Amino acid sequence: QKLNELYTNALRVELRRFVDELVRRPEITIVVSSELGLSLVPTNAAGRLFSDAMGLANRRLADRAAHAYLIVAGRVLDIHALPKEIRD
């Protein structure tokens, strides 16, 4: 449990730095990421930590991005067009 907390705290710090750097870039930046939450739940602790970390990263990036889209089944969904309570 302690290791998970240390990992999560370190991840949050690094993710904040990474997103801050992306937002400061003067160039247009496109980030492509898998949405692991739409697949099977990993059966081991390391897999679940990774899946949770990717979910956190995707959320943080989408929250700070000028535009954020989810593309599924050939459809483009504008994440920022959704009501905030659905995204939380």
XYZ file of N, CA and C in Angstrom:
264
model
N 0.828 -1.193 0.000
C 0.000 0.000 0.000
C 0.872 1.255 0.000
N 1.899 1.289 0.846
C 2.797 2.442 0.908
C 3.487 2.684 -0.438
N 3.897 1.601 -1.084
C 4.547 1.724 -2.384
C 3.588 2.336 -3.393
N 2.340 1.915 -3.370
C 1.345 2.488 -4.277
C 1.194 3.982 -4.048
N 1.169 4.408 -2.789
C 1.030 5.834 -2.470
C 2.248 6.616 -2.949
N 3.447 6.076 -2.722
C 4.667 6.740 -3.189
C 4.660 6.869 -4.701
N 4.288 5.790 -5.371
C 4.223 5.788 -6.832
C 3.211 6.820 -7.322
N 2.035 6.841 -6.722
C 0.976 7.757 -7.141
C 1.388 9.204 -6.908
N 1.986 9.496 -5.766
C 2.430 10.860 -5.481
C 3.520 11.309 -6.447
N 4.493 10.438 -6.709
C 5.561 10.769 -7.652
C 4.988 10.968 -9.050
N 4.035 10.132 -9.417
C 3.401 10.252 -10.729
C 2.692 11.594 -10.861
N 1.960 11.992 -9.845
C 1.234 13.264 -9.886
C 2.189 14.449 -10.079
N 3.324 14.422 -9.394
C 4.309 15.498 -9.522
C 4.869 15.542 -10.945
N 5.301 14.399 -11.446
C 5.877 14.347 -12.794
C 4.840 14.685 -13.858
N 3.634 14.228 -13.673
C 2.571 14.509 -14.632
C 2.256 16.005 -14.668
N 2.225 16.633 -13.511
C 1.989 18.082 -13.451
C 3.075 18.820 -14.228
N 4.331 18.425 -14.023
C 5.450 19.052 -14.748
C 5.306 18.855 -16.257
N 4.998 17.623 -16.644
C 4.870 17.292 -18.064
C 3.758 18.113 -18.720
N 2.598 18.151 -18.094
C 1.464 18.891 -18.664
C 1.774 20.389 -18.701
N 2.388 20.913 -17.653
C 2.769 22.337 -17.634
C 3.691 22.664 -18.802
N 4.656 21.785 -19.065
C 5.580 22.009 -20.179
C 4.851 21.973 -21.522
N 3.927 21.049 -21.682
C 3.165 20.983 -22.926
C 2.332 22.246 -23.136
N 1.712 22.731 -22.082
C 0.858 23.917 -22.182
C 1.688 25.156 -22.533
N 2.918 25.227 -22.057
C 3.784 26.387 -22.328
C 4.367 26.392 -23.738
N 4.315 25.270 -24.415
C 4.910 25.197 -25.766
C 4.215 26.182 -26.702
N 4.976 26.929 -27.491
C 4.345 27.845 -28.444
C 3.787 27.108 -29.673
N 4.323 25.924 -29.936
C 3.872 25.160 -31.099
C 2.587 24.395 -30.767
N 1.848 24.060 -31.807
C 0.688 23.175 -31.637
C 1.224 21.793 -31.288
N 0.664 21.186 -30.281
C 1.098 19.869 -29.837
C -0.085 18.917 -29.871
N 0.096 17.780 -30.491
C -0.948 16.761 -30.555
C -0.475 15.553 -29.750
N -1.290 15.119 -28.806
C -0.978 13.955 -27.988
C -1.991 12.873 -28.312
N -1.508 11.678 -28.619
C -2.381 10.539 -28.897
C -2.147 9.513 -27.799
N -3.232 9.050 -27.197
C -3.112 8.117 -26.075
C -4.234 7.098 -26.121
N -3.947 5.912 -25.646
C -4.989 4.891 -25.538
C -5.829 5.157 -24.293
N -7.102 4.874 -24.379
C -7.996 4.975 -23.219
C -8.146 3.568 -22.663
N -7.293 3.233 -21.713
C -7.259 1.875 -21.174
C -8.506 1.533 -20.372
N -9.217 2.530 -19.899
C -10.410 2.293 -19.105
C -11.548 1.661 -19.888
N -11.409 1.599 -21.189
C -12.436 0.986 -22.024
C -12.148 -0.484 -22.307
N -11.097 -1.007 -21.703
C -10.746 -2.409 -21.945
C -10.902 -3.215 -20.651
N -10.352 -4.399 -20.648
C -10.432 -5.267 -19.478
C -9.646 -4.686 -18.306
N -10.092 -4.961 -17.108
C -9.368 -4.546 -15.910
C -8.198 -5.503 -15.703
N -6.977 -4.978 -15.549
C -5.828 -5.863 -15.338
C -6.012 -6.723 -14.093
N -5.495 -7.930 -14.150
C -5.655 -8.865 -13.030
C -4.566 -8.729 -11.976
N -3.508 -7.980 -12.263
C -2.441 -7.845 -11.266
C -2.293 -6.381 -10.843
N -1.648 -6.185 -9.703
C -1.523 -4.849 -9.120
C -0.751 -3.891 -10.025
N 0.320 -4.366 -10.628
C 1.118 -3.500 -11.495
C 0.308 -3.043 -12.701
N -0.465 -3.945 -13.262
C -1.314 -3.595 -14.398
C -2.375 -2.575 -14.029
N -2.946 -2.725 -12.839
C -3.959 -1.763 -12.383
C -3.338 -0.398 -12.120
N -2.135 -0.377 -11.539
C -1.435 0.895 -11.321
C -1.165 1.598 -12.642
N -0.714 0.836 -13.628
C -0.443 1.413 -14.947
C -1.723 1.957 -15.574
N -2.791 1.197 -15.505
C -4.065 1.624 -16.063
C -4.571 2.886 -15.366
N -4.467 2.932 -14.048
C -4.876 4.126 -13.297
C -4.006 5.328 -13.660
N -2.705 5.086 -13.826
C -1.785 6.165 -14.183
C -2.121 6.738 -15.559
N -2.417 5.873 -16.497
C -2.799 6.348 -17.837
C -4.106 7.134 -17.786
N -5.045 6.674 -16.979
C -6.305 7.403 -16.830
C -6.088 8.784 -16.254
N -5.226 8.872 -15.244
C -4.905 10.160 -14.644
C -4.221 11.077 -15.657
N -3.271 10.526 -16.403
C -2.570 11.313 -17.412
C -3.543 11.826 -18.472
N -4.414 10.961 -18.955
C -5.384 11.378 -19.967
C -6.288 12.480 -19.432
N -6.724 12.339 -18.185
C -7.606 13.339 -17.580
C -6.903 14.686 -17.438
N -5.681 14.653 -16.909
C -4.936 15.904 -16.717
C -4.673 16.602 -18.049
N -4.298 15.812 -19.050
C -4.045 16.401 -20.367
C -5.318 16.996 -20.961
N -6.403 16.268 -20.876
C -7.674 16.757 -21.431
C -8.144 18.013 -20.710
N -7.947 18.067 -19.397
C -8.379 19.236 -18.633
C -7.644 20.507 -19.039
N -6.381 20.382 -19.425
C -5.583 21.560 -19.757
C -5.518 21.849 -21.250
N -5.949 20.903 -22.067
C -5.845 21.064 -23.518
C -6.890 22.046 -24.051
N -6.531 22.725 -25.122
C -7.494 23.606 -25.794
C -8.601 22.780 -26.437
N -8.251 21.602 -26.920
C -9.204 20.688 -27.552
C -8.885 19.278 -27.080
N -9.918 18.475 -26.847
C -9.720 17.080 -26.449
C -10.825 16.243 -27.059
N -10.433 15.175 -27.734
C -11.403 14.327 -28.427
C -11.198 12.868 -28.055
N -12.285 12.142 -28.009
C -12.258 10.692 -27.874
C -12.772 10.151 -29.197
N -11.993 9.305 -29.818
C -12.405 8.727 -31.097
C -12.681 7.260 -30.863
N -13.920 6.852 -31.109
C -14.332 5.473 -30.880
C -15.339 5.082 -31.953
N -15.172 3.901 -32.496
C -16.067 3.372 -33.528
C -16.207 4.340 -34.702
N -15.113 5.001 -35.027
C -15.129 5.920 -36.155
C -15.842 7.235 -35.883
N -16.215 7.473 -34.646
C -16.908 8.708 -34.260
C -15.971 9.571 -33.420
N -16.072 10.869 -33.594
C -15.260 11.818 -32.845
C -16.151 12.500 -31.811
N -15.793 12.334 -30.534
C -16.539 12.968 -29.448
C -15.693 14.085 -28.853
N -16.248 15.284 -28.808
C -15.563 16.434 -28.222
C -15.723 16.365 -26.706
N -14.657 16.051 -25.997
C -14.704 15.890 -24.547
C -15.113 17.188 -23.865
N -14.645 18.312 -24.373
C -14.952 19.592 -23.735
C -16.406 20.005 -23.945
N -17.101 19.388 -24.868
C -18.512 19.706 -25.092
C -19.423 18.992 -24.099
N -18.876 17.998 -23.388
C -19.670 17.262 -22.405
C -19.847 18.095 -21.145
N -20.975 17.942 -20.466
C -21.147 18.629 -19.179
C -20.066 18.179 -18.190
N -19.596 19.093 -17.366
C -18.515 18.811 -16.420
C -18.835 17.631 -15.506
N -20.077 17.523 -15.037
C -20.412 16.446 -14.094
C -20.273 15.063 -14.723
N -20.389 14.965 -16.015
C -20.188 13.670 -16.669
C -18.700 13.337 -16.713
N -17.867 14.338 -16.889
C -16.419 14.121 -16.970
C -15.808 13.815 -15.616
N -16.420 14.181 -14.517
C -15.850 13.949 -13.180
C -16.036 12.544 -12.695
